[in-house]
Short mmCIF file of C-alpha atoms and ligand atoms in Angstrom, two decimals:
data_model
loop_
_atom_site.label_atom_id
_atom_site.label_comp_id
_atom_site.label_asym_id
_atom_site.label_seq_id
_atom_site.Cartn_x
_atom_site.Cartn_y
_atom_site.Cartn_z
CA UNK A 16 -24.50 -17.32 65.68
CA UNK A 17 -21.07 -18.78 65.16
CA UNK A 18 -17.55 -17.75 64.41
CA UNK A 19 -16.85 -19.54 61.15
CA UNK A 20 -13.49 -20.20 59.55
CA UNK A 21 -12.53 -22.27 56.54
CA UNK A 22 -9.58 -24.55 55.85
CA UNK A 23 -8.46 -27.02 53.21
CA UNK A 24 -9.78 -30.47 54.18
CA UNK A 25 -8.15 -32.56 51.47
CA UNK A 26 -8.23 -33.45 47.82
CA UNK A 27 -10.47 -35.65 45.70
CA UNK A 28 -8.92 -38.20 43.36
CA UNK A 29 -9.35 -35.75 40.44
CA UNK A 30 -7.22 -33.21 42.35
CA UNK A 31 -10.07 -30.88 43.32
CA UNK A 32 -9.88 -29.40 46.79
CA UNK A 33 -12.41 -30.05 49.52
CA UNK A 34 -12.92 -27.08 51.84
CA UNK A 35 -14.05 -27.47 55.42
CA UNK A 36 -16.04 -24.77 57.26
CA UNK A 37 -15.73 -24.83 61.02
CA UNK A 38 -18.50 -23.15 63.00
CA UNK A 39 -17.87 -22.43 66.68
CA UNK A 40 -20.44 -21.04 69.10
CA UNK A 41 -19.86 -19.17 72.33
CA UNK A 42 -19.88 -22.42 74.35
CA UNK A 43 -17.04 -23.88 72.31
CA UNK A 44 -19.28 -26.33 70.43
CA UNK A 45 -17.78 -27.02 66.99
CA UNK A 46 -19.55 -28.15 63.84
CA UNK A 47 -17.55 -28.77 60.67
CA UNK A 48 -19.18 -29.03 57.26
CA UNK A 49 -17.66 -29.75 53.86
CA UNK A 50 -18.39 -28.35 50.41
CA UNK A 51 -18.01 -31.92 49.11
CA UNK A 52 -21.46 -33.49 49.51
CA UNK A 53 -22.43 -30.66 51.89
CA UNK A 54 -21.43 -33.16 54.58
CA UNK A 55 -21.51 -32.68 58.33
CA UNK A 56 -17.94 -33.82 58.96
CA UNK A 57 -17.80 -33.38 62.72
CA UNK A 58 -19.81 -32.27 65.75
CA UNK A 59 -17.79 -31.70 68.90
CA UNK A 60 -19.46 -30.93 72.20
CA UNK A 61 -17.48 -29.18 74.95
CA UNK A 62 -17.08 -31.25 78.12
CA UNK A 63 -16.73 -30.11 81.71
CA UNK A 64 -13.13 -31.33 81.82
CA UNK A 65 -12.26 -28.90 79.04
CA UNK A 66 -12.12 -31.59 76.37
CA UNK A 67 -14.47 -32.17 73.44
CA UNK A 68 -16.71 -35.12 72.65
CA UNK A 69 -17.01 -36.09 68.98
CA UNK A 70 -20.56 -37.36 68.49
CA UNK A 71 -20.55 -38.16 64.77
CA UNK A 72 -19.32 -41.39 63.25
CA UNK A 73 -17.53 -40.72 59.99
CA UNK A 74 -14.25 -39.72 58.45
CA UNK A 75 -11.36 -37.34 58.94
CA UNK A 76 -9.93 -37.82 55.44
CA UNK A 77 -11.06 -36.99 51.91
CA UNK A 78 -10.68 -40.57 50.73
CA UNK A 79 -13.20 -41.71 53.33
CA UNK A 80 -15.89 -39.36 52.05
CA UNK A 81 -15.10 -40.14 48.41
CA UNK A 82 -14.55 -43.92 48.52
CA UNK A 83 -15.55 -45.50 51.83
CA UNK A 84 -18.84 -43.76 52.48
CA UNK A 85 -22.12 -45.21 53.66
CA UNK A 86 -23.46 -41.63 53.54
CA UNK A 87 -21.75 -40.65 56.82
CA UNK A 88 -22.72 -37.00 57.39
CA UNK A 89 -23.95 -36.65 53.82
CA UNK A 90 -26.69 -34.70 52.23
CA UNK A 91 -28.62 -37.29 50.20
CA UNK A 92 -30.73 -36.18 47.27
CA UNK A 93 -32.50 -35.07 45.22
CA UNK A 94 -34.61 -37.95 46.57
CA UNK A 95 -33.25 -39.43 49.80
CA UNK A 96 -34.03 -43.00 50.74
CA UNK A 97 -35.60 -45.42 48.28
CA UNK A 98 -37.73 -45.36 45.17
CA UNK A 99 -39.27 -48.76 44.44
CA UNK A 100 -38.33 -50.30 41.08
CA UNK A 101 -36.38 -47.11 40.36
CA UNK A 102 -39.32 -45.63 38.51
CA UNK A 103 -42.27 -43.25 38.82
CA UNK A 104 -44.64 -41.21 36.72
CA UNK A 105 -45.40 -37.52 36.66
CA UNK A 106 -48.50 -36.43 34.72
CA UNK A 107 -48.53 -39.72 32.79
CA UNK A 108 -44.87 -39.53 31.78
CA UNK A 109 -42.74 -42.42 33.06
CA UNK A 110 -39.23 -41.91 34.40
CA UNK A 111 -36.72 -44.78 34.69
CA UNK A 112 -33.96 -44.04 37.17
CA UNK A 113 -30.59 -45.68 37.63
CA UNK A 114 -30.99 -48.50 40.14
CA UNK A 115 -27.97 -48.34 42.42
CA UNK A 116 -29.17 -50.89 44.95
CA UNK A 117 -29.33 -54.57 44.04
CA UNK A 118 -30.17 -53.32 40.51
CA UNK A 119 -33.77 -53.12 41.79
CA UNK A 120 -34.22 -49.87 43.70
CA UNK A 121 -32.85 -46.33 43.68
CA UNK A 122 -31.27 -45.26 46.97
CA UNK A 123 -30.25 -41.75 48.04
CA UNK A 124 -30.36 -40.31 44.51
CA UNK A 125 -27.53 -42.66 43.45
CA UNK A 126 -25.23 -40.61 45.70
CA UNK A 127 -25.56 -37.57 43.45
CA UNK A 128 -25.74 -34.88 46.16
CA UNK A 129 -23.25 -36.75 48.34
CA UNK A 130 -20.50 -36.96 45.73
CA UNK A 131 -20.72 -33.44 44.33
CA UNK A 132 -18.69 -30.34 45.13
CA UNK A 133 -21.17 -27.66 46.15
CA UNK A 134 -20.56 -23.89 45.98
CA UNK A 135 -20.20 -22.38 49.43
CA UNK A 136 -20.85 -19.03 51.04
CA UNK A 137 -20.65 -17.84 54.63
CA UNK A 138 -23.06 -15.22 55.94
CA UNK A 139 -22.43 -12.55 58.58
CA UNK A 140 -23.95 -14.69 61.35
CA UNK A 141 -21.56 -17.52 60.48
CA UNK A 142 -24.12 -19.72 58.70
CA UNK A 143 -22.76 -21.74 55.79
CA UNK A 144 -24.84 -22.17 52.63
CA UNK A 145 -24.02 -24.78 50.02
CA UNK A 146 -25.54 -24.58 46.56
CA UNK A 147 -25.69 -27.10 43.72
CA UNK A 148 -27.69 -26.90 40.50
CA UNK A 149 -28.10 -30.40 39.09
CA UNK A 150 -28.41 -31.14 35.39
CA UNK A 151 -31.92 -32.19 34.35
CA UNK A 152 -32.09 -35.94 33.72
CA UNK A 153 -28.99 -37.08 35.56
CA UNK A 154 -29.56 -40.71 36.67
CA UNK A 155 -32.89 -40.46 34.83
CA UNK A 156 -34.23 -38.03 37.42
CA UNK A 157 -36.21 -35.07 36.07
CA UNK A 158 -35.56 -31.43 36.84
CA UNK A 159 -32.65 -29.01 36.94
CA UNK A 160 -33.08 -28.54 40.68
CA UNK A 161 -31.34 -25.55 42.25
CA UNK A 162 -30.65 -26.75 45.81
CA UNK A 163 -29.39 -24.77 48.78
CA UNK A 164 -28.54 -26.25 52.16
CA UNK A 165 -27.79 -23.85 55.01
CA UNK A 166 -26.13 -24.96 58.23
CA UNK A 167 -26.22 -22.64 61.22
CA UNK A 168 -25.08 -23.19 64.78
CA UNK A 169 -26.79 -21.30 67.58
CA UNK A 170 -25.42 -20.34 70.95
CA UNK A 171 -28.11 -22.67 72.33
CA UNK A 172 -26.20 -25.64 70.83
CA UNK A 173 -28.78 -26.13 68.09
CA UNK A 174 -27.53 -27.13 64.65
CA UNK A 175 -30.13 -26.05 62.12
CA UNK A 176 -30.24 -27.38 58.56
CA UNK A 177 -32.44 -25.45 56.17
CA UNK A 178 -33.16 -26.64 52.65
CA UNK A 179 -34.47 -24.51 49.80
CA UNK A 180 -34.82 -26.21 46.42
CA UNK A 181 -36.54 -25.15 43.23
CA UNK A 182 -36.75 -26.97 39.91
CA UNK A 183 -37.32 -25.84 36.33
CA UNK A 184 -39.69 -28.81 35.90
CA UNK A 185 -42.35 -30.45 38.01
CA UNK A 186 -40.53 -33.07 40.09
CA UNK A 187 -40.16 -34.84 43.41
CA UNK A 188 -37.83 -33.21 45.95
CA UNK A 189 -36.78 -34.92 49.16
CA UNK A 190 -33.26 -34.24 50.47
CA UNK A 191 -32.03 -35.30 53.90
CA UNK A 192 -28.97 -35.29 56.10
CA UNK A 193 -27.51 -38.70 56.89
CA UNK A 194 -25.27 -38.09 59.91
CA UNK A 195 -24.52 -41.13 62.08
CA UNK A 196 -24.55 -40.18 65.75
CA UNK A 197 -23.03 -41.82 68.78
CA UNK A 198 -23.73 -39.61 71.80
CA UNK A 199 -21.25 -41.57 73.91
CA UNK A 200 -18.48 -40.63 71.47
CA UNK A 201 -17.61 -41.88 67.99
CA UNK A 202 -15.24 -44.57 69.30
CA UNK A 203 -17.32 -45.76 72.26
CA UNK A 204 -18.70 -48.95 70.70
CA UNK A 205 -22.26 -49.64 69.64
CA UNK A 206 -25.29 -47.42 70.21
CA UNK A 207 -27.48 -50.15 71.70
CA UNK A 208 -27.55 -48.66 75.21
CA UNK A 209 -28.80 -45.26 73.98
CA UNK A 210 -32.39 -44.43 74.79
CA UNK A 211 -34.63 -43.14 72.05
CA UNK A 212 -38.04 -41.58 72.00
CA UNK A 213 -39.89 -41.01 68.74
CA UNK A 214 -42.94 -38.82 68.43
CA UNK A 215 -44.49 -41.39 66.12
CA UNK A 216 -47.41 -43.69 66.75
CA UNK A 217 -47.18 -45.18 63.24
CA UNK A 218 -44.47 -46.39 60.87
CA UNK A 219 -44.37 -47.44 57.23
CA UNK A 220 -43.79 -51.21 56.87
CA UNK A 221 -41.47 -52.41 54.11
CA UNK A 222 -40.77 -55.44 51.91
CA UNK A 223 -37.47 -57.30 51.51
CA UNK A 224 -36.08 -54.42 49.41
CA UNK A 225 -37.00 -51.92 52.15
CA UNK A 226 -39.71 -50.47 49.92
CA UNK A 227 -42.93 -49.47 51.69
CA UNK A 228 -45.72 -51.98 51.16
CA UNK A 229 -48.34 -49.25 51.51
CA UNK A 230 -50.01 -47.27 54.24
CA UNK A 231 -48.75 -47.27 57.81
CA UNK A 232 -49.09 -49.47 60.88
CA UNK A 233 -49.45 -48.59 64.55
CA UNK A 234 -46.30 -49.09 66.61
CA UNK A 235 -48.30 -49.97 69.71
CA UNK A 236 -47.61 -53.43 71.06
CA UNK A 237 -44.59 -53.94 68.76
CA UNK A 238 -40.81 -53.45 69.07
CA UNK A 239 -41.30 -50.35 66.89
CA UNK A 240 -42.90 -48.50 69.79
CA UNK A 241 -40.61 -45.67 70.89
CA UNK A 242 -43.41 -43.38 72.02
CA UNK A 243 -41.83 -43.46 75.48
CA UNK A 244 -38.03 -43.47 76.02
CA UNK A 245 -36.77 -46.98 75.21
CA UNK A 246 -33.33 -48.55 75.07
CA UNK A 247 -32.47 -49.16 71.41
CA UNK A 248 -30.85 -52.54 72.05
CA UNK A 249 -33.70 -54.00 74.08
CA UNK A 250 -35.83 -55.07 71.11
CA UNK A 251 -33.66 -54.48 68.02
CA UNK A 252 -33.23 -58.22 67.39
CA UNK A 253 -36.76 -59.17 68.38
CA UNK A 254 -38.47 -61.91 66.43
CA UNK A 255 -40.61 -59.42 64.51
CA UNK A 256 -40.95 -59.64 60.75
CA UNK A 257 -40.28 -55.96 60.05
CA UNK A 258 -37.01 -56.13 61.99
CA UNK A 259 -36.00 -59.42 60.39
CA UNK A 260 -36.48 -57.94 56.91
CA UNK A 261 -34.18 -55.01 57.60
CA UNK A 262 -31.69 -56.54 60.06
CA UNK A 263 -32.67 -54.11 62.81
CA UNK A 264 -34.30 -50.69 62.91
CA UNK A 265 -34.28 -49.12 59.45
CA UNK A 266 -37.76 -47.67 59.06
CA UNK A 267 -39.62 -44.51 58.36
CA UNK A 268 -41.63 -43.30 61.34
CA UNK A 269 -44.62 -41.03 60.72
CA UNK A 270 -44.27 -37.97 62.94
CA UNK A 271 -47.44 -37.37 64.93
CA UNK A 272 -49.17 -34.12 64.14
CA UNK A 273 -46.77 -33.16 61.33
CA UNK A 274 -48.18 -30.01 59.75
CA UNK A 275 -45.15 -28.22 58.29
CA UNK A 276 -44.25 -26.40 61.50
CA UNK A 277 -41.06 -27.27 63.35
CA UNK A 278 -41.90 -29.99 65.87
CA UNK A 279 -40.11 -32.48 68.06
CA UNK A 280 -39.61 -35.75 66.17
CA UNK A 281 -37.08 -37.61 68.32
CA UNK A 282 -35.00 -37.50 71.47
CA UNK A 283 -31.90 -39.65 71.86
CA UNK A 284 -29.74 -39.87 74.95
CA UNK A 285 -26.55 -41.63 75.96
CA UNK A 286 -26.69 -42.91 79.52
CA UNK A 287 -22.88 -43.05 79.50
CA UNK A 288 -22.29 -39.33 78.87
CA UNK A 289 -25.68 -37.82 79.66
CA UNK A 290 -25.68 -36.16 76.22
CA UNK A 291 -29.16 -35.65 74.85
CA UNK A 292 -30.11 -34.78 71.30
CA UNK A 293 -33.54 -33.49 70.33
CA UNK A 294 -34.46 -33.61 66.66
CA UNK A 295 -37.01 -31.11 65.40
CA UNK A 296 -38.28 -31.00 61.87
CA UNK A 297 -40.90 -29.50 59.60
CA UNK A 298 -41.07 -32.77 57.63
CA UNK A 299 -43.59 -35.62 58.04
CA UNK A 300 -41.18 -38.55 58.52
CA UNK A 301 -37.97 -39.66 60.13
CA UNK A 302 -35.91 -42.70 59.16
CA UNK A 303 -34.52 -44.32 62.25
CA UNK A 304 -31.57 -46.36 60.97
CA UNK A 305 -29.50 -48.19 63.57
CA UNK A 306 -26.38 -48.58 61.42
CA UNK A 307 -27.10 -52.26 60.83
CA UNK A 308 -25.12 -52.36 57.57
CA UNK A 309 -21.91 -50.80 58.90
CA UNK A 310 -19.31 -53.54 58.70
CA UNK A 311 -16.01 -52.40 60.11
CA UNK A 312 -14.89 -49.94 57.40
CA UNK A 313 -12.10 -47.57 58.39
CA UNK A 314 -13.36 -44.33 59.89
CA UNK A 315 -12.13 -41.40 61.96
CA UNK A 316 -8.65 -41.83 63.44
CA UNK A 317 -8.35 -45.13 61.54
CA UNK A 318 -10.87 -46.81 63.81
CA UNK A 319 -13.32 -49.39 62.44
CA UNK A 320 -16.96 -48.44 62.04
CA UNK A 321 -18.55 -51.62 63.26
CA UNK A 322 -22.17 -52.69 62.97
CA UNK A 323 -24.46 -50.33 64.89
CA UNK A 324 -21.70 -47.99 66.09
CA UNK A 325 -23.86 -45.03 65.02
CA UNK A 326 -27.53 -44.30 64.39
CA UNK A 327 -29.23 -41.95 61.96
CA UNK A 328 -32.38 -39.90 62.33
CA UNK A 329 -32.96 -38.84 58.73
CA UNK A 330 -35.87 -36.43 58.44
CA UNK A 331 -37.77 -36.88 55.20
CA UNK A 332 -40.89 -37.36 53.18
CA UNK A 333 -41.71 -41.05 53.34
CA UNK A 334 -39.69 -43.47 51.20
CA UNK A 335 -41.12 -44.24 47.75
CA UNK A 336 -43.60 -41.37 48.01
CA UNK A 337 -43.63 -40.96 44.18
CA UNK A 338 -45.33 -44.37 43.97
CA UNK A 339 -47.55 -44.01 47.02
CA UNK A 340 -50.41 -41.57 46.52
CA UNK A 341 -51.53 -42.18 50.12
CA UNK A 342 -48.32 -40.62 51.49
CA UNK A 343 -47.85 -36.86 51.97
CA UNK A 344 -46.78 -35.55 48.57
CA UNK A 345 -43.38 -34.09 47.77
CA UNK A 346 -44.19 -33.29 44.15
CA UNK A 347 -43.29 -29.69 43.40
CA UNK A 348 -44.31 -27.64 40.38
CA UNK A 349 -41.74 -25.87 38.25
CA UNK A 350 -40.76 -22.75 40.18
CA UNK A 351 -42.40 -23.90 43.41
CA UNK A 352 -39.99 -23.96 46.33
CA UNK A 353 -39.38 -26.99 48.51
CA UNK A 354 -38.44 -25.63 51.94
CA UNK A 355 -37.76 -27.55 55.12
CA UNK A 356 -35.83 -27.24 58.35
CA UNK A 357 -34.38 -29.83 60.68
CA UNK A 358 -32.69 -29.01 63.98
CA UNK A 359 -30.37 -31.24 65.99
CA UNK A 360 -30.32 -29.71 69.48
CA UNK A 361 -27.75 -30.88 72.04
CA UNK A 362 -27.87 -30.65 75.81
CA UNK A 363 -26.68 -32.57 78.86
CA UNK A 364 -23.80 -32.50 81.24
C1 BGC B 16 -31.17 -46.55 54.70
C2 BGC B 16 -30.37 -47.79 55.00
C3 BGC B 16 -29.05 -47.67 54.28
C4 BGC B 16 -28.36 -46.42 54.73
C5 BGC B 16 -27.03 -46.20 54.04
C6 BGC B 16 -30.42 -45.38 55.18
O1 BGC B 16 -31.14 -44.23 54.86
O2 BGC B 16 -32.45 -46.61 55.27
O3 BGC B 16 -31.05 -48.96 54.57
O4 BGC B 16 -28.24 -48.79 54.52
O5 BGC B 16 -29.19 -45.33 54.50
O6 BGC B 16 -27.18 -46.20 52.69
#
C-alpha cells in the first residue's frame, strides 16, 4: 500500500514528456518509477537520522535515461539478456534478430522496452501499472506482445514487480528489471565490500560473448560459490576462466528449487549501512552482474558511475534459452500468459 503521486520528470529529445510516479509507504520509503522504459528511477530508504538513503545507481535527468543508459533501472525485454547469434527457431521457422552487441548477439531486446514510453495507470492501493503493446516483428522478434509491469510498494518495505505478458503469436517472453543497487548509497564508491548470498548451487557458464556454452556447472569450490554470505570483492578478480571472460561477476545463477512459487534467490547487505536486501522471485534464474562495464558515465547529481559502483540481480529465464532446449522453457503459445513476480525487500537499521 502506498500513497502515489505523479509529476513531470522531463522531456525526451522528441519533446514527449516523461512522467514520474512516486510511491511512498507508511515508513517514508520512496520508490519512483517512470513511464519511459518503465524504469525504477529511485529507491530511498528512511534513515534513523531523518534523512533518506538512495540505494539505486542511475539518473535524475531525462537525458540520462535516453542517451547515457546502461539499462540503469530499466525494464529489459521482450527478451532480457542475450540471445546467441541473434537467432532462434520456433516450430521450424527461423527468426533473425537485430544484433545490437558486437554485431554478434542480441542483448536486452535491443533496448526496445527500455526506450519506449509505456501507458501508465495507478490503482487504489497505489500500485503503478505500465503497459506497452509491441509491434510484431520489431527487431526481427516475433509476436505483438501485450506487456504489463506492475510496481507496488508494501508497508513492509517490499517492492514487488509483477509481469503479465501475452502474445498474439507463439514466442519467447523473458522481461527483467535491471536496477543497479548500492546499499551503502549511490555515491558511496564501489560495491565490493557488500556481502552476497545466492540460493544457487549451479550457474550457467558462458563463452567470450557471454553466451551460455550449455548446461550448468556446480559453484562449489569456485569463486562462483555464494551459497553462504560472501564478500563480493574477495574473489571477483580471481584467476578463474569464467570471471576472466566476463571481467568479473556477470553470470546467470540457477535458483535452487525453482518451481514457479516465490522463493528467496539472493540476499545482499552493506556492512557500512547495515541495509539488507532480499530478492524473491518466481523465476528460475538470476543474473548477478557486478557493474563491471560501468566506466564513469555521468549519473545522479552529476556524479560519475565508475566501474562496479552498483550491482544488479536480474531475475530471469536463463540467457539464450531459445537455443538451449536443456534450459527451462520460456516459449509461450499465442494467448498463453507469461506471469512472474520479483520482490526486492529491504530491511536493516
Ligand atoms: C549483462 C551485462 C551487461 C549489462 C548492461 C547485464 O544484464 O549481463 O553483460 O553489460 O546487462 O547491458
